[in-house]
Amino acid sequence: MDDTITPNQVLAMVAGAISQDLRADIIIVGSLAASYQLLRDSAQAVRTKDVDGMVAPHARALQSATRVADRLLGEGWVPQASADY
């Protein structure tokens, strides 16, 4: 079974799942961001188990984090708790 996916496809799915007005407050980091930069002109696939993100830094951080968390929780997102973390 071939479940390959490109970084562009993953980012498109993430963007589609997050409201337009919240996207400017979220920065994608980690392996997905690196693979996007390295593979952006390629159809090469990426394997990652998660999307690492951070809230826009500096003076807006607390406001942005609160706004993002409140909106996602209000839209039915559920924090994933794990005893491993």
PDB file of C-alpha atoms in Angstrom:
ATOM      1  CA  MET A   1       0.000   0.000   0.000  1.00  0.00           C
ATOM      2  CA  ASP A   2       1.477   3.330  -1.066  1.00  0.00           C
ATOM      3  CA  ASP A   3       0.529   6.115   1.367  1.00  0.00           C
ATOM      4  CA  THR A   4       3.122   8.621   0.166  1.00  0.00           C
ATOM      5  CA  ILE A   5       2.375  12.285   0.638  1.00  0.00           C
ATOM      6  CA  THR A   6       4.368  15.408  -0.180  1.00  0.00           C
ATOM      7  CA  PRO A   7       5.055  18.229   2.274  1.00  0.00           C
ATOM      8  CA  ASN A   8       2.847  20.514   0.158  1.00  0.00           C
ATOM      9  CA  GLN A   9      -0.053  18.079   0.507  1.00  0.00           C
ATOM     10  CA  VAL A  10       0.371  17.889   4.287  1.00  0.00           C
ATOM     11  CA  LEU A  11       0.518  21.677   4.615  1.00  0.00           C
ATOM     12  CA  ALA A  12      -2.575  22.018   2.416  1.00  0.00           C
ATOM     13  CA  MET A  13      -4.448  19.632   4.727  1.00  0.00           C
ATOM     14  CA  VAL A  14      -3.298  21.549   7.812  1.00  0.00           C
ATOM     15  CA  ALA A  15      -4.299  24.866   6.236  1.00  0.00           C
ATOM     16  CA  GLY A  16      -7.701  23.421   5.361  1.00  0.00           C
ATOM     17  CA  ALA A  17      -8.236  22.286   8.950  1.00  0.00           C
ATOM     18  CA  ILE A  18      -7.363  25.638  10.511  1.00  0.00           C
ATOM     19  CA  SER A  19      -9.553  28.694  10.058  1.00  0.00           C
ATOM     20  CA  GLN A  20      -8.153  31.346   7.705  1.00  0.00           C
ATOM     21  CA  ASP A  21      -8.082  34.001  10.433  1.00  0.00           C
ATOM     22  CA  LEU A  22      -5.890  31.830  12.680  1.00  0.00           C
ATOM     23  CA  ARG A  23      -3.264  30.815  10.113  1.00  0.00           C
ATOM     24  CA  ALA A  24      -1.122  33.935  10.546  1.00  0.00           C
ATOM     25  CA  ASP A  25      -0.714  33.065  14.238  1.00  0.00           C
ATOM     26  CA  ILE A  26       0.626  29.539  13.654  1.00  0.00           C
ATOM     27  CA  ILE A  27       4.147  28.760  12.470  1.00  0.00           C
ATOM     28  CA  ILE A  28       4.908  25.234  11.246  1.00  0.00           C
ATOM     29  CA  VAL A  29       8.306  24.028  12.508  1.00  0.00           C
ATOM     30  CA  GLY A  30      10.190  20.751  12.780  1.00  0.00           C
ATOM     31  CA  SER A  31      10.506  17.966  10.219  1.00  0.00           C
ATOM     32  CA  LEU A  32       7.569  19.109   8.107  1.00  0.00           C
ATOM     33  CA  ALA A  33       8.949  22.639   7.765  1.00  0.00           C
ATOM     34  CA  ALA A  34      12.393  21.263   6.918  1.00  0.00           C
ATOM     35  CA  SER A  35      11.053  18.840   4.324  1.00  0.00           C
ATOM     36  CA  TYR A  36       8.958  21.608   2.760  1.00  0.00           C
ATOM     37  CA  GLN A  37      12.082  23.735   2.320  1.00  0.00           C
ATOM     38  CA  LEU A  38      14.223  20.852   1.066  1.00  0.00           C
ATOM     39  CA  LEU A  39      11.626  19.179  -1.172  1.00  0.00           C
ATOM     40  CA  ARG A  40       9.508  22.123  -2.317  1.00  0.00           C
ATOM     41  CA  ASP A  41      10.323  21.633  -6.010  1.00  0.00           C
ATOM     42  CA  SER A  42       9.955  17.886  -5.880  1.00  0.00           C
ATOM     43  CA  ALA A  43       7.314  15.216  -5.767  1.00  0.00           C
ATOM     44  CA  GLN A  44       9.354  13.395  -3.116  1.00  0.00           C
ATOM     45  CA  ALA A  45       7.342  12.110  -0.200  1.00  0.00           C
ATOM     46  CA  VAL A  46       7.832  12.730   3.477  1.00  0.00           C
ATOM     47  CA  ARG A  47       7.158  10.505   6.467  1.00  0.00           C
ATOM     48  CA  THR A  48       6.216  12.260   9.651  1.00  0.00           C
ATOM     49  CA  LYS A  49       3.895  11.306  12.462  1.00  0.00           C
ATOM     50  CA  ASP A  50       2.911  14.808  13.484  1.00  0.00           C
ATOM     51  CA  VAL A  51       2.884  18.472  12.598  1.00  0.00           C
ATOM     52  CA  ASP A  52       4.922  20.621  14.950  1.00  0.00           C
ATOM     53  CA  GLY A  53       3.754  24.177  15.294  1.00  0.00           C
ATOM     54  CA  MET A  54       4.239  27.201  17.445  1.00  0.00           C
ATOM     55  CA  VAL A  55       2.222  30.318  18.008  1.00  0.00           C
ATOM     56  CA  ALA A  56       3.492  33.564  16.478  1.00  0.00           C
ATOM     57  CA  PRO A  57       6.195  34.921  18.763  1.00  0.00           C
ATOM     58  CA  HIS A  58       6.904  38.241  20.428  1.00  0.00           C
ATOM     59  CA  ALA A  59       4.281  40.493  21.997  1.00  0.00           C
ATOM     60  CA  ARG A  60       1.351  38.638  20.440  1.00  0.00           C
ATOM     61  CA  ALA A  61       2.274  35.205  21.778  1.00  0.00           C
ATOM     62  CA  LEU A  62      -0.084  35.024  24.756  1.00  0.00           C
ATOM     63  CA  GLN A  63      -2.962  36.633  22.879  1.00  0.00           C
ATOM     64  CA  SER A  64      -2.369  34.446  19.831  1.00  0.00           C
ATOM     65  CA  ALA A  65      -2.049  31.241  21.844  1.00  0.00           C
ATOM     66  CA  THR A  66      -5.249  31.953  23.744  1.00  0.00           C
ATOM     67  CA  ARG A  67      -7.107  32.832  20.551  1.00  0.00           C
ATOM     68  CA  VAL A  68      -5.893  29.725  18.704  1.00  0.00           C
ATOM     69  CA  ALA A  69      -6.593  27.371  21.632  1.00  0.00           C
ATOM     70  CA  ASP A  70     -10.054  28.811  22.303  1.00  0.00           C
ATOM     71  CA  ARG A  71     -11.016  28.586  18.640  1.00  0.00           C
ATOM     72  CA  LEU A  72      -9.741  25.045  18.124  1.00  0.00           C
ATOM     73  CA  LEU A  73     -11.400  23.799  21.309  1.00  0.00           C
ATOM     74  CA  GLY A  74     -14.615  25.579  20.299  1.00  0.00           C
ATOM     75  CA  GLU A  75     -14.491  23.837  16.921  1.00  0.00           C
ATOM     76  CA  GLY A  76     -14.315  20.458  18.641  1.00  0.00           C
ATOM     77  CA  TRP A  77     -10.572  19.816  18.644  1.00  0.00           C
ATOM     78  CA  VAL A  78      -9.557  17.661  21.610  1.00  0.00           C
ATOM     79  CA  PRO A  79      -6.107  17.713  23.252  1.00  0.00           C
ATOM     80  CA  GLN A  80      -4.369  14.375  22.906  1.00  0.00           C
ATOM     81  CA  ALA A  81      -3.104  13.317  26.317  1.00  0.00           C
ATOM     82  CA  SER A  82      -0.556  10.535  26.544  1.00  0.00           C
ATOM     83  CA  ALA A  83       1.176   9.008  29.533  1.00  0.00           C
ATOM     84  CA  ASP A  84       4.377   8.952  27.423  1.00  0.00           C
ATOM     85  CA  TYR A  85       4.575  12.763  27.362  1.00  0.00           C
TER      86      TYR A  85
END
